[in-house]
């Protein structure tokens, strides 16, 4: 943790003191900015964030009303777009440096980490497209147009990838019932797997291998009157090699 100094009654700190991230829309990491009122009176406090053009921050300022002795912790996602040159960059939080080491994903990384773009037809606040591949079962992609079907969630790569398995995790209550898996080819989108009547939390679709730069899940129905698209986790991979003998 880097302590950023005491200004009047305000103490600002950031954790961790350095980050290492890989390029990609969903491959960054969070800095946690903490603002503490160390004085006897309530204060209105600001923390300011700066970053070079190579890094993306979702906000440039954090403002909060702080009662005496109160600490507010705010996660701030730090991202680097695909193609960002490897190196050490610096995020400044209220005047102090936090070094951020950027590199490209390892070529052997899974297809989620290699994705250059992840998008969706719509999303609710705090439930964006990246939440479906963040490995956190407490987050999900949730569409922003409840009861209107279809919706879609899409993953794209800069280079063509071989795919043959798509595992979808949805919610135990009000989860997805019907969806299609589609890949993008020279003639447009084609359906390679369809799921109907699902009631399970996890569902694995296996299909003949396809080489593509984009894959999407087109959601068609959920298991509730208040239908919404809910993707907790999506795992895309190549077909497992067959064993002989």
PDB file of C-alpha atoms in Angstrom:
ATOM      1  CA  UNK A   1       0.000   0.000   0.000  1.00  0.00           C
ATOM      2  CA  UNK A   2       1.201   3.513  -0.829  1.00  0.00           C
ATOM      3  CA  UNK A   3       0.175   6.268   1.590  1.00  0.00           C
ATOM      4  CA  UNK A   4      -0.413   9.442  -0.366  1.00  0.00           C
ATOM      5  CA  UNK A   5      -0.187  11.975   2.377  1.00  0.00           C
ATOM      6  CA  UNK A   6      -2.359  13.848   4.823  1.00  0.00           C
ATOM      7  CA  UNK A   7      -4.207  16.917   3.537  1.00  0.00           C
ATOM      8  CA  UNK A   8      -6.065  18.578   6.402  1.00  0.00           C
ATOM      9  CA  UNK A   9      -8.024  15.610   7.821  1.00  0.00           C
ATOM     10  CA  UNK A  10      -7.974  13.560   4.626  1.00  0.00           C
ATOM     11  CA  UNK A  11      -5.701  10.528   4.205  1.00  0.00           C
ATOM     12  CA  UNK A  12      -5.654   8.922   0.746  1.00  0.00           C
ATOM     13  CA  UNK A  13      -4.001   5.568   0.064  1.00  0.00           C
ATOM     14  CA  UNK A  14      -3.990   3.056  -2.776  1.00  0.00           C
ATOM     15  CA  UNK A  15      -3.619  -0.711  -2.756  1.00  0.00           C
ATOM     16  CA  UNK A  16      -1.692  -2.425  -4.237  1.00  0.00           C
ATOM     17  CA  UNK A  17       1.272  -0.143  -4.666  1.00  0.00           C
ATOM     18  CA  UNK A  18       2.006  -1.586  -8.134  1.00  0.00           C
ATOM     19  CA  UNK A  19       0.058  -3.520 -10.777  1.00  0.00           C
ATOM     20  CA  UNK A  20       0.923  -6.029 -13.486  1.00  0.00           C
ATOM     21  CA  UNK A  21      -1.692  -6.464 -16.228  1.00  0.00           C
ATOM     22  CA  UNK A  22      -1.994  -8.025 -19.665  1.00  0.00           C
ATOM     23  CA  UNK A  23      -3.500  -6.236 -22.634  1.00  0.00           C
ATOM     24  CA  UNK A  24      -7.129  -6.874 -23.508  1.00  0.00           C
ATOM     25  CA  UNK A  25     -10.475  -5.303 -22.797  1.00  0.00           C
ATOM     26  CA  UNK A  26     -11.196  -7.614 -19.865  1.00  0.00           C
ATOM     27  CA  UNK A  27      -7.662  -8.375 -18.683  1.00  0.00           C
ATOM     28  CA  UNK A  28      -6.865  -5.490 -16.378  1.00  0.00           C
ATOM     29  CA  UNK A  29      -6.882  -5.320 -12.620  1.00  0.00           C
ATOM     30  CA  UNK A  30      -8.200  -3.047  -9.886  1.00  0.00           C
ATOM     31  CA  UNK A  31      -6.561  -0.417  -7.757  1.00  0.00           C
ATOM     32  CA  UNK A  32      -8.425   0.221  -4.529  1.00  0.00           C
ATOM     33  CA  UNK A  33      -8.386   3.879  -3.584  1.00  0.00           C
ATOM     34  CA  UNK A  34      -9.122   4.546   0.087  1.00  0.00           C
ATOM     35  CA  UNK A  35     -10.081   7.935   1.472  1.00  0.00           C
ATOM     36  CA  UNK A  36     -10.078   8.285   5.258  1.00  0.00           C
ATOM     37  CA  UNK A  37     -11.270  11.204   7.336  1.00  0.00           C
ATOM     38  CA  UNK A  38      -8.690  11.286  10.096  1.00  0.00           C
ATOM     39  CA  UNK A  39     -10.129  14.377  11.746  1.00  0.00           C
ATOM     40  CA  UNK A  40     -12.895  15.151  14.254  1.00  0.00           C
ATOM     41  CA  UNK A  41     -15.244  16.847  11.746  1.00  0.00           C
ATOM     42  CA  UNK A  42     -17.038  15.555   8.638  1.00  0.00           C
ATOM     43  CA  UNK A  43     -15.448  16.569   5.325  1.00  0.00           C
ATOM     44  CA  UNK A  44     -16.188  16.477   1.616  1.00  0.00           C
ATOM     45  CA  UNK A  45     -13.197  14.762  -0.011  1.00  0.00           C
ATOM     46  CA  UNK A  46     -11.815  14.305  -3.523  1.00  0.00           C
ATOM     47  CA  UNK A  47      -9.159  11.994  -4.927  1.00  0.00           C
ATOM     48  CA  UNK A  48      -7.832  12.621  -8.448  1.00  0.00           C
ATOM     49  CA  UNK A  49      -6.593   9.995 -10.889  1.00  0.00           C
ATOM     50  CA  UNK A  50      -4.424  10.414 -13.984  1.00  0.00           C
ATOM     51  CA  UNK A  51      -3.100   7.906 -16.518  1.00  0.00           C
ATOM     52  CA  UNK A  52      -1.316   8.043 -19.887  1.00  0.00           C
ATOM     53  CA  UNK A  53      -3.301   7.438 -23.058  1.00  0.00           C
ATOM     54  CA  UNK A  54      -2.055   3.831 -23.178  1.00  0.00           C
ATOM     55  CA  UNK A  55      -4.063   2.997 -20.044  1.00  0.00           C
ATOM     56  CA  UNK A  56      -7.798   3.252 -19.526  1.00  0.00           C
ATOM     57  CA  UNK A  57      -9.382   4.381 -16.259  1.00  0.00           C
ATOM     58  CA  UNK A  58     -13.191   4.489 -15.875  1.00  0.00           C
ATOM     59  CA  UNK A  59     -13.015   7.650 -13.775  1.00  0.00           C
ATOM     60  CA  UNK A  60     -10.732  10.613 -13.152  1.00  0.00           C
ATOM     61  CA  UNK A  61     -12.073  11.693  -9.771  1.00  0.00           C
ATOM     62  CA  UNK A  62     -13.588  10.104  -6.658  1.00  0.00           C
ATOM     63  CA  UNK A  63     -15.714  12.330  -4.437  1.00  0.00           C
ATOM     64  CA  UNK A  64     -17.258  11.413  -1.117  1.00  0.00           C
ATOM     65  CA  UNK A  65     -18.717  12.850   2.076  1.00  0.00           C
ATOM     66  CA  UNK A  66     -16.705  11.381   4.964  1.00  0.00           C
ATOM     67  CA  UNK A  67     -17.865  11.437   8.594  1.00  0.00           C
ATOM     68  CA  UNK A  68     -15.113  11.497  11.257  1.00  0.00           C
ATOM     69  CA  UNK A  69     -13.073   8.285  11.248  1.00  0.00           C
ATOM     70  CA  UNK A  70     -14.820   6.955   8.138  1.00  0.00           C
ATOM     71  CA  UNK A  71     -12.990   5.259   5.227  1.00  0.00           C
ATOM     72  CA  UNK A  72     -14.433   4.868   1.771  1.00  0.00           C
ATOM     73  CA  UNK A  73     -12.811   2.231  -0.481  1.00  0.00           C
ATOM     74  CA  UNK A  74     -13.356   2.501  -4.245  1.00  0.00           C
ATOM     75  CA  UNK A  75     -12.061  -0.061  -6.785  1.00  0.00           C
ATOM     76  CA  UNK A  76     -10.776   1.480 -10.012  1.00  0.00           C
ATOM     77  CA  UNK A  77     -10.217  -0.833 -12.987  1.00  0.00           C
ATOM     78  CA  UNK A  78      -6.982  -0.298 -14.927  1.00  0.00           C
ATOM     79  CA  UNK A  79      -7.004  -1.625 -18.505  1.00  0.00           C
ATOM     80  CA  UNK A  80      -4.686  -1.609 -21.532  1.00  0.00           C
ATOM     81  CA  UNK A  81      -6.050  -2.132 -25.035  1.00  0.00           C
ATOM     82  CA  UNK A  82      -4.757  -4.919 -27.294  1.00  0.00           C
ATOM     83  CA  UNK A  83      -1.628  -3.765 -29.092  1.00  0.00           C
ATOM     84  CA  UNK A  84      -0.452  -1.521 -26.252  1.00  0.00           C
ATOM     85  CA  UNK A  85       3.368  -1.687 -26.196  1.00  0.00           C
ATOM     86  CA  UNK A  86       4.802  -3.656 -23.317  1.00  0.00           C
ATOM     87  CA  UNK A  87       6.396  -1.529 -20.613  1.00  0.00           C
ATOM     88  CA  UNK A  88       5.920   0.233 -17.319  1.00  0.00           C
ATOM     89  CA  UNK A  89       3.344   3.007 -17.178  1.00  0.00           C
ATOM     90  CA  UNK A  90       2.249   5.156 -14.253  1.00  0.00           C
ATOM     91  CA  UNK A  91      -1.133   5.927 -12.744  1.00  0.00           C
ATOM     92  CA  UNK A  92      -1.145   8.970 -10.509  1.00  0.00           C
ATOM     93  CA  UNK A  93      -3.534   9.076  -7.568  1.00  0.00           C
ATOM     94  CA  UNK A  94      -3.661  12.499  -5.948  1.00  0.00           C
ATOM     95  CA  UNK A  95      -0.102  13.186  -7.026  1.00  0.00           C
ATOM     96  CA  UNK A  96       1.710   9.912  -6.322  1.00  0.00           C
ATOM     97  CA  UNK A  97       2.805   7.262  -8.821  1.00  0.00           C
ATOM     98  CA  UNK A  98       1.542   3.694  -9.005  1.00  0.00           C
ATOM     99  CA  UNK A  99       3.646   1.761 -11.569  1.00  0.00           C
ATOM    100  CA  UNK A 100       1.670  -0.465 -13.941  1.00  0.00           C
ATOM    101  CA  UNK A 101       3.559  -3.139 -15.870  1.00  0.00           C
ATOM    102  CA  UNK A 102       1.842  -4.035 -19.153  1.00  0.00           C
ATOM    103  CA  UNK A 103       2.504  -7.053 -21.365  1.00  0.00           C
ATOM    104  CA  UNK A 104       0.646  -9.030 -24.012  1.00  0.00           C
ATOM    105  CA  UNK A 105      -1.109 -12.250 -22.945  1.00  0.00           C
ATOM    106  CA  UNK A 106       0.941 -15.388 -23.274  1.00  0.00           C
ATOM    107  CA  UNK A 107       0.117 -17.079 -26.619  1.00  0.00           C
ATOM    108  CA  UNK A 108      -0.794 -20.232 -24.682  1.00  0.00           C
ATOM    109  CA  UNK A 109      -3.345 -18.387 -22.531  1.00  0.00           C
ATOM    110  CA  UNK A 110      -6.982 -19.496 -22.655  1.00  0.00           C
ATOM    111  CA  UNK A 111      -9.305 -18.000 -25.254  1.00  0.00           C
ATOM    112  CA  UNK A 112     -10.970 -15.711 -22.723  1.00  0.00           C
ATOM    113  CA  UNK A 113      -7.664 -14.006 -21.900  1.00  0.00           C
ATOM    114  CA  UNK A 114      -6.761 -13.771 -25.599  1.00  0.00           C
ATOM    115  CA  UNK A 115     -10.023 -12.004 -26.492  1.00  0.00           C
ATOM    116  CA  UNK A 116      -9.489  -8.546 -27.966  1.00  0.00           C
ATOM    117  CA  UNK A 117     -13.098  -7.452 -27.583  1.00  0.00           C
ATOM    118  CA  UNK A 118     -16.056  -8.602 -25.485  1.00  0.00           C
ATOM    119  CA  UNK A 119     -19.424  -6.986 -26.129  1.00  0.00           C
ATOM    120  CA  UNK A 120     -23.151  -7.451 -25.608  1.00  0.00           C
ATOM    121  CA  UNK A 121     -26.462  -6.239 -26.959  1.00  0.00           C
ATOM    122  CA  UNK A 122     -26.996  -4.307 -23.715  1.00  0.00           C
ATOM    123  CA  UNK A 123     -25.954  -4.477 -20.059  1.00  0.00           C
ATOM    124  CA  UNK A 124     -27.184  -3.358 -16.673  1.00  0.00           C
ATOM    125  CA  UNK A 125     -24.980  -1.066 -14.614  1.00  0.00           C
ATOM    126  CA  UNK A 126     -22.315  -3.118 -12.852  1.00  0.00           C
ATOM    127  CA  UNK A 127     -23.054  -6.209 -14.977  1.00  0.00           C
ATOM    128  CA  UNK A 128     -21.060  -5.567 -18.137  1.00  0.00           C
ATOM    129  CA  UNK A 129     -19.937  -8.056 -20.761  1.00  0.00           C
ATOM    130  CA  UNK A 130     -16.540  -8.672 -19.114  1.00  0.00           C
ATOM    131  CA  UNK A 131     -18.274 -10.014 -15.999  1.00  0.00           C
ATOM    132  CA  UNK A 132     -19.017 -13.227 -17.917  1.00  0.00           C
ATOM    133  CA  UNK A 133     -15.315 -14.100 -18.238  1.00  0.00           C
ATOM    134  CA  UNK A 134     -13.814 -12.686 -15.033  1.00  0.00           C
ATOM    135  CA  UNK A 135     -13.766 -16.018 -13.177  1.00  0.00           C
ATOM    136  CA  UNK A 136     -15.843 -14.574 -10.333  1.00  0.00           C
ATOM    137  CA  UNK A 137     -19.065 -16.510  -9.553  1.00  0.00           C
ATOM    138  CA  UNK A 138     -20.441 -13.440  -7.776  1.00  0.00           C
ATOM    139  CA  UNK A 139     -20.576 -11.413 -11.013  1.00  0.00           C
ATOM    140  CA  UNK A 140     -22.436 -11.871 -14.276  1.00  0.00           C
ATOM    141  CA  UNK A 141     -23.419 -10.265 -17.547  1.00  0.00           C
ATOM    142  CA  UNK A 142     -27.035  -9.168 -17.218  1.00  0.00           C
ATOM    143  CA  UNK A 143     -28.810  -7.595 -20.169  1.00  0.00           C
ATOM    144  CA  UNK A 144     -30.472  -4.200 -19.824  1.00  0.00           C
ATOM    145  CA  UNK A 145     -33.712  -5.023 -21.699  1.00  0.00           C
ATOM    146  CA  UNK A 146     -35.562  -7.440 -19.443  1.00  0.00           C
ATOM    147  CA  UNK A 147     -38.390  -9.431 -21.082  1.00  0.00           C
ATOM    148  CA  UNK A 148     -37.184  -8.534 -24.599  1.00  0.00           C
ATOM    149  CA  UNK A 149     -35.620 -11.332 -26.585  1.00  0.00           C
ATOM    150  CA  UNK A 150     -33.246 -12.162 -28.134  1.00  0.00           C
ATOM    151  CA  UNK A 151     -30.104 -10.754 -26.498  1.00  0.00           C
ATOM    152  CA  UNK A 152     -26.508 -11.535 -27.412  1.00  0.00           C
ATOM    153  CA  UNK A 153     -23.067 -11.714 -25.794  1.00  0.00           C
ATOM    154  CA  UNK A 154     -19.987 -11.811 -28.030  1.00  0.00           C
ATOM    155  CA  UNK A 155     -16.257 -12.533 -27.820  1.00  0.00           C
ATOM    156  CA  UNK A 156     -13.811 -11.621 -30.608  1.00  0.00           C
ATOM    157  CA  UNK A 157     -10.114 -12.217 -31.289  1.00  0.00           C
ATOM    158  CA  UNK A 158      -7.558 -10.419 -33.435  1.00  0.00           C
ATOM    159  CA  UNK A 159      -6.446 -13.763 -34.840  1.00  0.00           C
ATOM    160  CA  UNK A 160      -8.664 -16.664 -35.872  1.00  0.00           C
ATOM    161  CA  UNK A 161      -9.099 -19.302 -33.174  1.00  0.00           C
ATOM    162  CA  UNK A 162     -10.248 -22.919 -33.237  1.00  0.00           C
ATOM    163  CA  UNK A 163     -13.313 -23.463 -31.053  1.00  0.00           C
ATOM    164  CA  UNK A 164     -15.366 -26.553 -30.294  1.00  0.00           C
ATOM    165  CA  UNK A 165     -16.600 -26.298 -26.698  1.00  0.00           C
ATOM    166  CA  UNK A 166     -18.642 -23.608 -24.971  1.00  0.00           C
ATOM    167  CA  UNK A 167     -19.549 -23.987 -21.306  1.00  0.00           C
ATOM    168  CA  UNK A 168     -22.173 -21.618 -19.972  1.00  0.00           C
ATOM    169  CA  UNK A 169     -22.816 -20.993 -16.279  1.00  0.00           C
ATOM    170  CA  UNK A 170     -26.048 -19.192 -15.447  1.00  0.00           C
ATOM    171  CA  UNK A 171     -27.876 -18.586 -12.170  1.00  0.00           C
ATOM    172  CA  UNK A 172     -29.543 -21.290 -10.086  1.00  0.00           C
ATOM    173  CA  UNK A 173     -32.693 -19.170  -9.861  1.00  0.00           C
ATOM    174  CA  UNK A 174     -34.053 -17.383 -12.958  1.00  0.00           C
ATOM    175  CA  UNK A 175     -31.251 -18.791 -15.110  1.00  0.00           C
ATOM    176  CA  UNK A 176     -31.124 -19.108 -18.881  1.00  0.00           C
ATOM    177  CA  UNK A 177     -33.351 -21.723 -20.522  1.00  0.00           C
ATOM    178  CA  UNK A 178     -32.756 -21.394 -24.270  1.00  0.00           C
ATOM    179  CA  UNK A 179     -29.788 -20.117 -26.277  1.00  0.00           C
ATOM    180  CA  UNK A 180     -27.763 -20.636 -29.454  1.00  0.00           C
ATOM    181  CA  UNK A 181     -23.990 -20.650 -29.899  1.00  0.00           C
ATOM    182  CA  UNK A 182     -22.934 -18.978 -33.141  1.00  0.00           C
ATOM    183  CA  UNK A 183     -19.616 -18.400 -34.923  1.00  0.00           C
ATOM    184  CA  UNK A 184     -18.762 -15.801 -37.526  1.00  0.00           C
ATOM    185  CA  UNK A 185     -17.589 -17.032 -40.924  1.00  0.00           C
ATOM    186  CA  UNK A 186     -17.184 -15.641 -44.410  1.00  0.00           C
ATOM    187  CA  UNK A 187     -20.927 -15.888 -44.973  1.00  0.00           C
ATOM    188  CA  UNK A 188     -21.938 -14.337 -41.657  1.00  0.00           C
ATOM    189  CA  UNK A 189     -23.151 -15.897 -38.421  1.00  0.00           C
ATOM    190  CA  UNK A 190     -23.984 -19.597 -38.249  1.00  0.00           C
ATOM    191  CA  UNK A 191     -25.396 -21.626 -35.356  1.00  0.00           C
ATOM    192  CA  UNK A 192     -23.116 -24.454 -34.195  1.00  0.00           C
ATOM    193  CA  UNK A 193     -25.008 -25.502 -31.047  1.00  0.00           C
ATOM    194  CA  UNK A 194     -28.472 -24.957 -29.591  1.00  0.00           C
ATOM    195  CA  UNK A 195     -29.612 -25.420 -26.010  1.00  0.00           C
ATOM    196  CA  UNK A 196     -33.308 -25.718 -25.196  1.00  0.00           C
ATOM    197  CA  UNK A 197     -35.135 -26.336 -21.934  1.00  0.00           C
ATOM    198  CA  UNK A 198     -32.063 -25.896 -19.721  1.00  0.00           C
ATOM    199  CA  UNK A 199     -32.599 -25.863 -15.960  1.00  0.00           C
ATOM    200  CA  UNK A 200     -29.000 -26.546 -14.887  1.00  0.00           C
ATOM    201  CA  UNK A 201     -26.523 -24.004 -13.579  1.00  0.00           C
ATOM    202  CA  UNK A 202     -23.810 -25.242 -15.975  1.00  0.00           C
ATOM    203  CA  UNK A 203     -24.249 -26.503 -19.516  1.00  0.00           C
ATOM    204  CA  UNK A 204     -21.536 -27.694 -21.912  1.00  0.00           C
ATOM    205  CA  UNK A 205     -22.068 -27.531 -25.667  1.00  0.00           C
ATOM    206  CA  UNK A 206     -19.645 -29.564 -27.818  1.00  0.00           C
ATOM    207  CA  UNK A 207     -19.642 -29.172 -31.592  1.00  0.00           C
ATOM    208  CA  UNK A 208     -17.375 -29.899 -34.585  1.00  0.00           C
ATOM    209  CA  UNK A 209     -14.390 -27.567 -34.536  1.00  0.00           C
ATOM    210  CA  UNK A 210     -14.723 -24.174 -36.205  1.00  0.00           C
ATOM    211  CA  UNK A 211     -12.077 -21.575 -37.001  1.00  0.00           C
ATOM    212  CA  UNK A 212     -13.381 -18.080 -36.336  1.00  0.00           C
ATOM    213  CA  UNK A 213     -12.551 -14.601 -35.105  1.00  0.00           C
ATOM    214  CA  UNK A 214     -15.866 -14.139 -33.281  1.00  0.00           C
ATOM    215  CA  UNK A 215     -18.239 -16.267 -31.236  1.00  0.00           C
ATOM    216  CA  UNK A 216     -21.506 -15.219 -29.686  1.00  0.00           C
ATOM    217  CA  UNK A 217     -24.244 -16.583 -27.483  1.00  0.00           C
ATOM    218  CA  UNK A 218     -27.728 -15.564 -28.575  1.00  0.00           C
ATOM    219  CA  UNK A 219     -30.042 -15.837 -25.582  1.00  0.00           C
ATOM    220  CA  UNK A 220     -33.679 -16.654 -26.308  1.00  0.00           C
ATOM    221  CA  UNK A 221     -35.490 -17.310 -23.012  1.00  0.00           C
ATOM    222  CA  UNK A 222     -35.051 -17.616 -19.254  1.00  0.00           C
ATOM    223  CA  UNK A 223     -36.670 -19.710 -16.542  1.00  0.00           C
ATOM    224  CA  UNK A 224     -38.924 -17.049 -15.058  1.00  0.00           C
ATOM    225  CA  UNK A 225     -41.680 -14.612 -15.857  1.00  0.00           C
ATOM    226  CA  UNK A 226     -39.233 -11.750 -15.303  1.00  0.00           C
ATOM    227  CA  UNK A 227     -36.969 -12.976 -18.071  1.00  0.00           C
ATOM    228  CA  UNK A 228     -33.441 -11.604 -18.327  1.00  0.00           C
ATOM    229  CA  UNK A 229     -30.187 -12.835 -19.791  1.00  0.00           C
ATOM    230  CA  UNK A 230     -27.843 -13.960 -17.040  1.00  0.00           C
ATOM    231  CA  UNK A 231     -24.376 -15.265 -17.927  1.00  0.00           C
ATOM    232  CA  UNK A 232     -22.294 -15.913 -14.818  1.00  0.00           C
ATOM    233  CA  UNK A 233     -19.386 -17.466 -16.709  1.00  0.00           C
ATOM    234  CA  UNK A 234     -18.563 -18.451 -20.278  1.00  0.00           C
ATOM    235  CA  UNK A 235     -15.646 -20.773 -21.040  1.00  0.00           C
ATOM    236  CA  UNK A 236     -14.731 -21.155 -24.703  1.00  0.00           C
ATOM    237  CA  UNK A 237     -12.116 -23.682 -25.799  1.00  0.00           C
ATOM    238  CA  UNK A 238     -10.916 -25.820 -28.664  1.00  0.00           C
ATOM    239  CA  UNK A 239     -12.153 -29.422 -28.891  1.00  0.00           C
ATOM    240  CA  UNK A 240     -10.284 -31.818 -26.663  1.00  0.00           C
ATOM    241  CA  UNK A 241      -8.023 -34.122 -28.706  1.00  0.00           C
ATOM    242  CA  UNK A 242      -9.459 -37.574 -29.198  1.00  0.00           C
ATOM    243  CA  UNK A 243      -7.664 -40.505 -27.635  1.00  0.00           C
ATOM    244  CA  UNK A 244      -6.996 -43.592 -29.698  1.00  0.00           C
ATOM    245  CA  UNK A 245      -5.990 -47.070 -28.721  1.00  0.00           C
TER     246      UNK A 245
END
